[in-house]
mmCIF file of C-alpha atoms in Angstrom:
data_model
loop_
_atom_site.group_PDB
_atom_site.id
_atom_site.type_symbol
_atom_site.label_atom_id
_atom_site.label_comp_id
_atom_site.label_asym_id
_atom_site.label_seq_id
_atom_site.Cartn_x
_atom_site.Cartn_y
_atom_site.Cartn_z
ATOM 1 C CA MET A 1 115.994 81.585 148.479
ATOM 2 C CA THR A 2 113.329 84.328 147.929
ATOM 3 C CA ALA A 3 114.394 87.100 145.597
ATOM 4 C CA SER A 4 114.581 90.615 147.081
ATOM 5 C CA PRO A 5 112.303 93.392 145.604
ATOM 6 C CA ALA A 6 115.434 94.943 144.007
ATOM 7 C CA GLN A 7 116.326 91.601 142.385
ATOM 8 C CA ALA A 8 112.734 91.082 141.217
ATOM 9 C CA LEU A 9 112.690 94.556 139.563
ATOM 10 C CA ALA A 10 115.998 93.861 137.900
ATOM 11 C CA ALA A 11 114.657 90.572 136.606
ATOM 12 C CA VAL A 12 111.594 92.360 135.193
ATOM 13 C CA ALA A 13 113.812 94.957 133.430
ATOM 14 C CA LEU A 14 116.085 92.340 131.931
ATOM 15 C CA ALA A 15 112.983 90.497 130.630
ATOM 16 C CA LEU A 16 111.528 93.653 129.201
ATOM 17 C CA ALA A 17 114.839 94.531 127.489
ATOM 18 C CA ALA A 18 115.083 91.001 126.046
ATOM 19 C CA SER A 19 111.460 91.273 124.859
ATOM 20 C CA HIS A 20 112.170 94.691 123.244
ATOM 21 C CA ALA A 21 115.415 93.336 121.549
ATOM 22 C CA ALA A 22 113.411 90.309 120.230
ATOM 23 C CA ALA A 23 110.707 92.595 118.891
ATOM 24 C CA GLN A 24 113.344 94.803 117.187
ATOM 25 C CA ALA A 25 115.006 91.765 115.677
ATOM 26 C CA ASP A 26 111.669 90.643 114.233
ATOM 27 C CA LYS A 27 111.053 93.985 112.463
ATOM 28 C CA PRO A 28 111.717 94.282 108.729
ATOM 29 C CA VAL A 29 114.223 96.623 107.306
ATOM 30 C CA LYS A 30 111.825 99.379 106.152
ATOM 31 C CA ILE A 31 112.569 101.930 103.402
ATOM 32 C CA GLY A 32 110.318 104.431 101.552
ATOM 33 C CA ILE A 33 109.863 105.824 98.095
ATOM 34 C CA LEU A 34 108.545 109.386 98.219
ATOM 35 C CA ASN A 35 107.715 111.105 94.901
ATOM 36 C CA ASP A 36 105.025 112.418 92.592
ATOM 37 C CA GLN A 37 102.726 109.416 92.074
ATOM 38 C CA ALA A 38 100.037 111.026 89.896
ATOM 39 C CA GLY A 39 101.128 114.611 88.898
ATOM 40 C CA VAL A 40 103.415 116.413 86.377
ATOM 41 C CA TYR A 41 106.429 114.181 87.023
ATOM 42 C CA SER A 42 104.755 110.912 87.711
ATOM 43 C CA SER A 43 105.740 109.249 84.436
ATOM 44 C CA ILE A 44 109.358 110.026 85.010
ATOM 45 C CA THR A 45 109.524 108.692 88.598
ATOM 46 C CA GLY A 46 106.105 107.746 90.116
ATOM 47 C CA PRO A 47 105.202 104.114 90.342
ATOM 48 C CA GLY A 48 108.149 103.129 88.126
ATOM 49 C CA SER A 49 110.568 104.194 90.913
ATOM 50 C CA ALA A 50 108.838 101.886 93.357
ATOM 51 C CA ALA A 51 109.136 99.068 90.774
ATOM 52 C CA ALA A 52 112.893 99.864 90.507
ATOM 53 C CA ALA A 53 113.245 99.811 94.242
ATOM 54 C CA ARG A 54 111.475 96.406 94.387
ATOM 55 C CA LEU A 55 113.989 95.023 91.828
ATOM 56 C CA ALA A 56 116.832 96.272 94.055
ATOM 57 C CA ILE A 57 115.306 94.623 97.094
ATOM 58 C CA GLU A 58 114.993 91.369 95.106
ATOM 59 C CA ASP A 59 118.698 91.511 94.109
ATOM 60 C CA ALA A 60 119.850 92.383 97.639
ATOM 61 C CA GLY A 61 118.043 89.393 99.136
ATOM 62 C CA PRO A 62 117.329 89.174 102.861
ATOM 63 C CA VAL A 63 119.130 91.838 104.886
ATOM 64 C CA LEU A 64 120.352 91.077 108.460
ATOM 65 C CA GLY A 65 118.213 87.968 108.141
ATOM 66 C CA LYS A 66 115.078 90.062 107.727
ATOM 67 C CA PRO A 67 112.816 90.912 104.908
ATOM 68 C CA VAL A 68 112.894 94.342 103.335
ATOM 69 C CA GLU A 69 109.615 96.280 103.431
ATOM 70 C CA LEU A 70 108.932 99.095 100.962
ATOM 71 C CA VAL A 71 106.393 101.861 101.563
ATOM 72 C CA VAL A 72 105.356 104.343 98.931
ATOM 73 C CA GLY A 73 104.004 107.833 99.283
ATOM 74 C CA ASP A 74 102.888 110.777 97.097
ATOM 75 C CA HIS A 75 104.217 114.229 98.089
ATOM 76 C CA ALA A 76 102.135 115.875 95.344
ATOM 77 C CA ALA A 77 104.973 118.266 94.655
ATOM 78 C CA LYS A 78 104.227 120.040 97.929
ATOM 79 C CA PRO A 79 107.038 120.437 100.571
ATOM 80 C CA ASP A 80 104.588 120.432 103.431
ATOM 81 C CA VAL A 81 103.032 117.085 102.335
ATOM 82 C CA GLY A 82 106.412 115.546 101.769
ATOM 83 C CA ALA A 83 107.665 116.683 105.139
ATOM 84 C CA THR A 84 104.519 115.330 106.953
ATOM 85 C CA LEU A 85 104.915 111.959 105.297
ATOM 86 C CA ALA A 86 108.597 111.718 106.102
ATOM 87 C CA ARG A 87 107.984 112.783 109.704
ATOM 88 C CA ARG A 88 105.361 109.908 110.021
ATOM 89 C CA TRP A 89 107.643 107.330 108.337
ATOM 90 C CA TYR A 90 110.644 108.267 110.350
ATOM 91 C CA ASP A 91 108.924 108.708 113.772
ATOM 92 C CA GLN A 92 106.125 106.195 113.707
ATOM 93 C CA ASP A 93 106.602 103.592 110.929
ATOM 94 C CA GLY A 94 110.158 102.636 111.374
ATOM 95 C CA VAL A 95 111.442 103.764 107.992
ATOM 96 C CA SER A 96 115.309 104.102 108.061
ATOM 97 C CA ALA A 97 115.856 105.592 104.676
ATOM 98 C CA ILE A 98 113.734 107.493 102.014
ATOM 99 C CA PHE A 99 114.539 107.600 98.254
ATOM 100 C CA ASP A 100 113.754 109.399 95.048
ATOM 101 C CA ILE A 101 111.823 112.719 95.731
ATOM 102 C CA TYR A 102 112.378 114.425 92.299
ATOM 103 C CA HIS A 103 111.358 117.887 93.602
ATOM 104 C CA SER A 104 113.777 120.379 94.990
ATOM 105 C CA GLY A 105 111.387 122.016 97.458
ATOM 106 C CA VAL A 106 110.342 118.641 98.883
ATOM 107 C CA ALA A 107 113.966 117.413 98.973
ATOM 108 C CA LEU A 108 115.143 120.411 101.005
ATOM 109 C CA ALA A 109 112.337 119.980 103.498
ATOM 110 C CA VAL A 110 112.737 116.182 103.959
ATOM 111 C CA GLN A 111 116.605 116.472 104.088
ATOM 112 C CA ARG A 112 116.385 118.897 107.023
ATOM 113 C CA PHE A 113 114.120 116.512 108.840
ATOM 114 C CA ALA A 114 116.242 113.462 107.994
ATOM 115 C CA GLN A 115 119.257 115.161 109.670
ATOM 116 C CA GLU A 116 117.189 116.189 112.694
ATOM 117 C CA LYS A 117 115.884 112.525 113.131
ATOM 118 C CA ASP A 118 119.234 110.972 112.212
ATOM 119 C CA LYS A 119 117.748 109.187 109.285
ATOM 120 C CA ILE A 120 118.839 108.912 105.649
ATOM 121 C CA LEU A 121 117.627 110.571 102.433
ATOM 122 C CA VAL A 122 118.889 109.640 98.921
ATOM 123 C CA VAL A 123 117.588 112.058 96.256
ATOM 124 C CA SER A 124 117.550 110.373 92.800
ATOM 125 C CA MET A 125 117.412 113.691 90.907
ATOM 126 C CA ALA A 126 116.628 117.327 91.948
ATOM 127 C CA SER A 127 117.874 120.474 90.570
ATOM 128 C CA SER A 128 118.422 123.080 93.334
ATOM 129 C CA ARG A 129 122.124 123.658 94.143
ATOM 130 C CA ASP A 130 121.226 124.168 97.738
ATOM 131 C CA ILE A 131 120.537 120.418 98.279
ATOM 132 C CA GLY A 132 124.237 119.654 98.084
ATOM 133 C CA GLY A 133 125.322 123.248 98.718
ATOM 134 C CA LYS A 134 124.581 125.531 101.589
ATOM 135 C CA ALA A 135 121.843 123.212 102.832
ATOM 136 C CA CYS A 136 123.958 120.029 102.443
ATOM 137 C CA SER A 137 123.525 117.391 105.168
ATOM 138 C CA PRO A 138 125.663 114.470 106.373
ATOM 139 C CA ASN A 139 122.477 112.458 106.094
ATOM 140 C CA GLY A 140 121.633 113.347 102.550
ATOM 141 C CA PHE A 141 122.767 112.080 99.099
ATOM 142 C CA GLN A 142 122.264 113.125 95.433
ATOM 143 C CA TRP A 143 122.439 110.144 93.186
ATOM 144 C CA ALA A 144 121.702 111.142 89.511
ATOM 145 C CA ASN A 145 122.232 114.496 87.689
ATOM 146 C CA ASP A 146 121.429 117.729 89.166
ATOM 147 C CA GLY A 147 120.715 121.343 87.905
ATOM 148 C CA TYR A 148 124.388 122.437 87.687
ATOM 149 C CA ALA A 149 125.389 119.366 85.728
ATOM 150 C CA VAL A 150 122.326 119.641 83.400
ATOM 151 C CA ALA A 151 123.184 123.352 82.711
ATOM 152 C CA ASN A 152 126.800 122.684 82.297
ATOM 153 C CA LEU A 153 126.565 119.875 79.775
ATOM 154 C CA THR A 154 123.515 121.252 77.921
ATOM 155 C CA ILE A 155 125.176 124.620 77.247
ATOM 156 C CA LYS A 156 128.434 122.984 76.283
ATOM 157 C CA GLY A 157 126.637 120.668 73.877
ATOM 158 C CA ALA A 158 124.066 123.027 72.479
ATOM 159 C CA SER A 159 126.442 125.963 71.949
ATOM 160 C CA ALA A 160 129.169 123.862 70.295
ATOM 161 C CA ALA A 161 131.666 126.198 72.035
ATOM 162 C CA GLN A 162 130.181 129.271 70.378
ATOM 163 C CA PRO A 163 129.078 132.306 72.421
ATOM 164 C CA ASN A 164 125.365 132.430 71.429
ATOM 165 C CA ALA A 165 122.495 134.632 72.799
ATOM 166 C CA TRP A 166 119.909 132.901 74.983
ATOM 167 C CA TYR A 167 116.377 133.546 76.317
ATOM 168 C CA PHE A 168 115.075 131.442 79.256
ATOM 169 C CA LEU A 169 111.560 130.059 79.904
ATOM 170 C CA THR A 170 111.909 128.945 83.611
ATOM 171 C CA VAL A 171 109.498 127.158 85.980
ATOM 172 C CA ASP A 172 108.868 129.412 88.879
ATOM 173 C CA TYR A 173 110.215 127.581 91.796
ATOM 174 C CA ALA A 174 113.528 126.967 93.519
ATOM 175 C CA ALA A 175 114.960 124.447 91.103
ATOM 176 C CA GLY A 176 114.193 126.512 88.140
ATOM 177 C CA HIS A 177 115.676 129.571 89.601
ATOM 178 C CA SER A 178 118.816 127.751 90.545
ATOM 179 C CA ILE A 179 119.436 126.213 87.079
ATOM 180 C CA GLU A 180 118.788 129.596 85.439
ATOM 181 C CA LYS A 181 121.289 131.312 87.730
ATOM 182 C CA ASP A 182 123.994 128.757 86.964
ATOM 183 C CA SER A 183 123.294 128.850 83.281
ATOM 184 C CA ARG A 184 123.517 132.569 83.058
ATOM 185 C CA GLN A 185 126.939 132.495 84.766
ATOM 186 C CA MET A 186 128.176 129.779 82.405
ATOM 187 C CA ILE A 187 126.861 131.523 79.246
ATOM 188 C CA GLU A 188 128.351 134.853 80.222
ATOM 189 C CA ALA A 189 131.654 133.318 81.282
ATOM 190 C CA ALA A 190 131.869 131.730 77.700
ATOM 191 C CA GLY A 191 131.188 135.157 76.099
ATOM 192 C CA GLY A 192 127.576 134.654 75.431
ATOM 193 C CA LYS A 193 124.541 136.792 76.352
ATOM 194 C CA VAL A 194 121.181 136.221 78.105
ATOM 195 C CA LEU A 195 118.618 138.498 76.469
ATOM 196 C CA GLY A 196 115.853 137.862 78.905
ATOM 197 C CA SER A 197 113.675 135.331 80.746
ATOM 198 C CA SER A 198 110.078 134.478 81.563
ATOM 199 C CA ARG A 199 108.758 132.556 84.675
ATOM 200 C CA PHE A 200 105.927 130.194 84.415
ATOM 201 C CA PRO A 201 103.889 128.349 87.100
ATOM 202 C CA LEU A 202 104.289 124.596 87.529
ATOM 203 C CA GLY A 203 101.499 122.872 85.518
ATOM 204 C CA ALA A 204 100.883 125.946 83.194
ATOM 205 C CA PRO A 205 98.522 124.897 80.356
ATOM 206 C CA ASP A 206 99.393 127.709 77.995
ATOM 207 C CA PHE A 207 102.871 128.920 76.986
ATOM 208 C CA SER A 208 101.870 131.158 74.085
ATOM 209 C CA SER A 209 102.705 134.501 75.905
ATOM 210 C CA PHE A 210 106.119 133.166 77.032
ATOM 211 C CA LEU A 211 107.092 131.805 73.639
ATOM 212 C CA LEU A 212 106.069 135.125 71.954
ATOM 213 C CA GLN A 213 108.452 137.001 74.281
ATOM 214 C CA ALA A 214 111.182 134.497 73.405
ATOM 215 C CA GLN A 215 110.476 135.003 69.745
ATOM 216 C CA ALA A 216 110.651 138.775 70.070
ATOM 217 C CA SER A 217 113.980 138.559 71.827
ATOM 218 C CA LYS A 218 115.631 137.159 68.661
ATOM 219 C CA ALA A 219 117.789 134.965 70.842
ATOM 220 C CA LYS A 220 119.471 132.055 69.055
ATOM 221 C CA ASN A 221 118.685 129.678 71.742
ATOM 222 C CA VAL A 222 115.438 129.401 73.626
ATOM 223 C CA ALA A 223 116.128 127.439 76.820
ATOM 224 C CA PHE A 224 113.200 125.739 78.539
ATOM 225 C CA ILE A 225 113.871 124.934 82.267
ATOM 226 C CA GLY A 226 111.019 122.586 83.459
ATOM 227 C CA GLY A 227 109.954 119.015 83.044
ATOM 228 C CA GLY A 228 107.094 116.498 82.798
ATOM 229 C CA ALA A 229 103.814 117.874 81.360
ATOM 230 C CA ASP A 230 105.169 121.406 81.320
ATOM 231 C CA LEU A 231 107.946 120.330 78.933
ATOM 232 C CA THR A 232 105.729 118.402 76.632
ATOM 233 C CA ASN A 233 103.107 121.249 76.423
ATOM 234 C CA SER A 234 105.732 123.903 75.768
ATOM 235 C CA ALA A 235 107.517 121.848 73.139
ATOM 236 C CA LYS A 236 104.349 121.204 71.238
ATOM 237 C CA GLN A 237 103.399 124.902 71.311
ATOM 238 C CA ALA A 238 107.027 125.895 70.294
ATOM 239 C CA LEU A 239 106.512 123.765 67.184
ATOM 240 C CA GLU A 240 103.124 125.274 66.437
ATOM 241 C CA PHE A 241 104.644 128.793 66.826
ATOM 242 C CA GLY A 242 107.421 127.951 64.413
ATOM 243 C CA ILE A 243 110.285 128.682 66.863
ATOM 244 C CA GLN A 244 112.670 126.356 64.944
ATOM 245 C CA LYS A 245 111.491 127.420 61.448
ATOM 246 C CA GLN A 246 112.334 130.982 62.280
ATOM 247 C CA GLY A 247 115.880 129.985 63.027
ATOM 248 C CA GLN A 248 115.726 129.748 66.829
ATOM 249 C CA ASN A 249 116.776 126.580 68.711
ATOM 250 C CA TYR A 250 114.281 125.271 71.316
ATOM 251 C CA ILE A 251 116.518 123.688 73.994
ATOM 252 C CA PRO A 252 115.008 121.851 77.000
ATOM 253 C CA PHE A 253 117.281 121.494 79.980
ATOM 254 C CA SER A 254 115.712 118.557 81.742
ATOM 255 C CA MET A 255 114.241 116.342 78.867
ATOM 256 C CA THR A 256 114.087 112.634 79.569
ATOM 257 C CA THR A 257 113.370 109.531 77.362
ATOM 258 C CA GLU A 258 109.841 109.602 78.715
ATOM 259 C CA ASP A 259 109.346 113.118 77.241
ATOM 260 C CA ILE A 260 110.544 111.829 73.889
ATOM 261 C CA TYR A 261 108.064 109.105 73.931
ATOM 262 C CA ALA A 262 105.350 111.603 74.838
ATOM 263 C CA LEU A 263 106.358 114.050 72.181
ATOM 264 C CA GLY A 264 107.705 111.814 69.394
ATOM 265 C CA ASN A 265 111.104 112.038 67.693
ATOM 266 C CA LYS A 266 109.691 114.304 65.003
ATOM 267 C CA VAL A 267 109.250 117.018 67.613
ATOM 268 C CA THR A 268 112.362 116.283 69.741
ATOM 269 C CA ALA A 269 114.941 115.455 66.970
ATOM 270 C CA ASN A 270 118.376 116.761 67.973
ATOM 271 C CA MET A 271 117.207 118.104 71.278
ATOM 272 C CA PRO A 272 119.651 117.438 74.164
ATOM 273 C CA VAL A 273 119.419 114.954 76.913
ATOM 274 C CA VAL A 274 121.756 114.651 79.945
ATOM 275 C CA LEU A 275 121.567 111.296 81.691
ATOM 276 C CA SER A 276 123.525 108.616 83.568
ATOM 277 C CA PHE A 277 121.522 105.665 82.370
ATOM 278 C CA TYR A 278 120.352 104.751 78.916
ATOM 279 C CA TRP A 279 118.692 101.449 78.303
ATOM 280 C CA ASP A 280 120.685 100.504 75.102
ATOM 281 C CA GLU A 281 124.209 101.325 76.367
ATOM 282 C CA THR A 282 125.478 97.895 77.296
ATOM 283 C CA PRO A 283 124.271 94.295 77.572
ATOM 284 C CA ALA A 284 123.884 94.824 81.344
ATOM 285 C CA THR A 285 121.564 97.851 80.822
ATOM 286 C CA ARG A 286 119.525 95.967 78.260
ATOM 287 C CA ALA A 287 119.051 93.030 80.549
ATOM 288 C CA TRP A 288 117.944 95.137 83.472
ATOM 289 C CA THR A 289 115.578 97.033 81.213
ATOM 290 C CA GLU A 290 113.937 93.773 80.205
ATOM 291 C CA ARG A 291 113.299 92.917 83.883
ATOM 292 C CA PHE A 292 111.902 96.455 84.444
ATOM 293 C CA ARG A 293 109.588 96.032 81.424
ATOM 294 C CA LYS A 294 108.285 92.650 82.651
ATOM 295 C CA ALA A 295 107.480 94.218 85.950
ATOM 296 C CA THR A 296 105.876 97.479 84.706
ATOM 297 C CA GLY A 297 105.072 97.135 81.011
ATOM 298 C CA LYS A 298 107.229 100.342 80.408
ATOM 299 C CA MET A 299 110.730 101.402 79.567
ATOM 300 C CA PRO A 300 112.781 102.699 82.594
ATOM 301 C CA THR A 301 113.793 106.405 82.939
ATOM 302 C CA ASP A 302 117.127 107.592 84.186
ATOM 303 C CA PRO A 303 115.764 108.618 87.582
ATOM 304 C CA GLN A 304 114.134 105.187 88.015
ATOM 305 C CA ALA A 305 117.308 103.281 87.292
ATOM 306 C CA ASN A 306 119.023 105.667 89.819
ATOM 307 C CA VAL A 307 116.497 104.652 92.472
ATOM 308 C CA TYR A 308 117.458 101.033 91.851
ATOM 309 C CA SER A 309 121.181 102.000 92.230
ATOM 310 C CA ALA A 310 120.670 103.975 95.406
ATOM 311 C CA VAL A 311 118.437 101.337 97.086
ATOM 312 C CA LEU A 312 120.758 98.512 96.299
ATOM 313 C CA HIS A 313 123.815 100.533 97.595
ATOM 314 C CA TYR A 314 121.956 101.309 100.806
ATOM 315 C CA LEU A 315 121.024 97.660 101.390
ATOM 316 C CA LYS A 316 124.623 96.539 100.697
ATOM 317 C CA ALA A 317 125.767 99.101 103.264
ATOM 318 C CA VAL A 318 123.291 97.821 105.870
ATOM 319 C CA LYS A 319 124.530 94.305 105.300
ATOM 320 C CA ALA A 320 128.152 95.408 105.593
ATOM 321 C CA ALA A 321 127.500 97.451 108.812
ATOM 322 C CA GLY A 322 125.521 94.640 110.271
ATOM 323 C CA THR A 323 122.834 97.107 111.496
ATOM 324 C CA THR A 324 120.338 99.737 110.336
ATOM 325 C CA GLU A 325 121.851 102.241 112.817
ATOM 326 C CA THR A 326 122.157 105.400 110.762
ATOM 327 C CA GLN A 327 125.719 106.479 111.509
ATOM 328 C CA ALA A 328 127.180 103.001 110.858
ATOM 329 C CA VAL A 329 125.244 102.779 107.532
ATOM 330 C CA LEU A 330 126.190 106.275 106.359
ATOM 331 C CA ALA A 331 129.912 105.396 107.075
ATOM 332 C CA LYS A 332 129.656 102.246 104.875
ATOM 333 C CA MET A 333 127.732 104.122 102.108
ATOM 334 C CA LYS A 334 130.333 106.816 101.946
ATOM 335 C CA SER A 335 133.410 104.647 102.101
ATOM 336 C CA THR A 336 132.265 102.025 99.607
ATOM 337 C CA PRO A 337 132.436 102.727 95.811
ATOM 338 C CA VAL A 338 129.040 102.207 94.069
ATOM 339 C CA GLU A 339 128.799 99.242 91.880
ATOM 340 C CA ASP A 340 125.770 98.098 90.028
ATOM 341 C CA PHE A 341 124.642 97.209 86.385
ATOM 342 C CA PHE A 342 125.388 100.745 85.101
ATOM 343 C CA THR A 343 127.723 102.198 87.744
ATOM 344 C CA GLN A 344 131.329 101.141 88.138
ATOM 345 C CA GLY A 345 133.481 102.253 91.116
ATOM 346 C CA ALA A 346 131.708 105.624 91.594
ATOM 347 C CA ARG A 347 132.660 107.459 94.779
ATOM 348 C CA ILE A 348 130.508 109.625 97.025
ATOM 349 C CA ARG A 349 131.865 113.029 97.713
ATOM 350 C CA ALA A 350 131.754 114.659 101.210
ATOM 351 C CA ASP A 351 128.623 116.667 100.220
ATOM 352 C CA GLY A 352 126.703 113.565 99.421
ATOM 353 C CA ARG A 353 127.133 113.805 95.651
ATOM 354 C CA LEU A 354 127.640 110.565 93.823
ATOM 355 C CA MET A 355 130.437 111.283 91.349
ATOM 356 C CA ARG A 356 129.097 109.134 88.501
ATOM 357 C CA PRO A 357 129.774 109.805 84.899
ATOM 358 C CA LEU A 358 127.053 111.525 82.722
ATOM 359 C CA TRP A 359 126.239 111.311 79.007
ATOM 360 C CA TYR A 360 125.400 114.255 76.767
ATOM 361 C CA ALA A 361 122.988 112.843 74.238
ATOM 362 C CA THR A 362 120.652 114.044 71.479
ATOM 363 C CA ALA A 363 117.262 112.701 70.423
ATOM 364 C CA LYS A 364 117.303 110.856 67.170
ATOM 365 C CA ALA A 365 115.313 111.902 64.180
ATOM 366 C CA PRO A 366 112.568 109.432 62.967
ATOM 367 C CA GLY A 367 114.653 108.180 60.064
ATOM 368 C CA GLU A 368 117.548 107.344 62.357
ATOM 369 C CA MET A 369 115.559 105.061 64.675
ATOM 370 C CA LYS A 370 116.013 101.241 64.347
ATOM 371 C CA ASN A 371 112.972 100.560 66.616
ATOM 372 C CA PRO A 372 110.496 102.599 68.657
ATOM 373 C CA ASN A 373 112.826 102.499 71.670
ATOM 374 C CA ASP A 374 115.945 103.557 69.766
ATOM 375 C CA LEU A 375 115.678 107.191 70.985
ATOM 376 C CA LEU A 376 119.256 108.672 71.475
ATOM 377 C CA VAL A 377 122.650 109.216 70.062
ATOM 378 C CA LEU A 378 125.049 109.054 72.962
ATOM 379 C CA ARG A 379 127.404 111.976 72.022
ATOM 380 C CA LYS A 380 129.942 112.289 74.764
ATOM 381 C CA LYS A 381 130.480 110.733 78.236
ATOM 382 C CA PHE A 382 131.752 113.203 80.947
ATOM 383 C CA THR A 383 133.460 112.130 84.183
ATOM 384 C CA GLY A 384 131.735 113.211 87.374
ATOM 385 C CA GLU A 385 134.520 115.770 87.935
ATOM 386 C CA GLU A 386 133.734 117.311 84.535
ATOM 387 C CA ALA A 387 130.014 117.358 84.976
ATOM 388 C CA PHE A 388 129.212 118.326 88.567
ATOM 389 C CA MET A 389 129.858 121.442 90.493
ATOM 390 C CA PRO A 390 133.555 121.843 91.466
ATOM 391 C CA GLU A 391 134.294 121.602 95.192
ATOM 392 C CA ALA A 392 135.957 125.099 94.937
ATOM 393 C CA ILE A 393 132.624 126.881 94.191
ATOM 394 C CA SER A 394 130.397 124.702 96.311
ATOM 395 C CA GLU A 395 128.724 126.316 99.447
ATOM 396 C CA CYS A 396 128.603 122.979 101.321
ATOM 397 C CA PRO A 397 130.493 123.293 104.667
ATOM 398 C CA ALA A 398 131.561 119.613 104.337
ATOM 399 C CA LEU A 399 133.792 120.471 101.350
ATOM 400 C CA LYS A 400 135.504 123.354 103.209
ATOM 401 C CA LYS A 401 137.148 121.247 105.896
#
């Protein structure tokens, strides 16, 4: 019997649908690392974050019977560049989730776009309270520490519960402003005073005028809000200006182990570090660190370890959901406790915040070090509830339901 025109069209449609389904089945699970690959923060995240993601992909194995493909992009610390890359990855390149960022302005831009396109963004570390606050998104996560937690634990640790006077040197962009605002409120609530602040541009080569203003304030604590090359340059110049010799404390709010390597423990001795991962904490962290060193030739940073954690959790969720469809994966990510080599049973709050424990640590003096990588004294471990912004003061609508 000869098929009617309608039956022929239906057969063609079924064939096209089957062909499309087969093509989709053949496509890899595609994820992206978007960060600063060559600029101020590249040593903290950069290529090392991509290496950490590859270790997670290796540990996850095939996902839904498919390989996992990683793409890497450089946002150059520019929100428009980051948003453009994210748009292309989500719209054209089949990327289902983006990780890392390490820049608040870029994170806010990409998070808006991820929600619009119903894709996923996991920020390893970024400081603006808006990311998980008034601009929070059901499609966005924050995995490591943030500006509120850094301010909270640094002020508690550096002040030793004493109401001291502070002066701020703050990077002039959203994250810096956010941390300074939170810090001022915490200091004043504890009975301390903020005697002034100076704003500097990202990538400033000379901090002399800012340090002179800090010295003139006579504040006990000179807080530096910034990271990467800005932190290393300012810390060296603070030493040259004799900040510490004159009785003031130079206190960086975002120091990482990478900064300690760059500056040396003679400069950084007793300075605070807030982090969730330290290579020498447990046998498991030491074993993973050795894998990372073999892959990169370098020691891992806290943000890089958090990229591993986030990518592994995402891939586990895809497996559990049986699909890369965003809403199904989001549900699995949020309902499943996070478990990996340095995370045990951490839950994800409704605002996307991973409620993981954080350490308050201080850099060792040279005479305390057992080897060149023996950088920190882990002083106190805080629960996620102790470290991160309380739900009651968050501006995220998801926490008000």
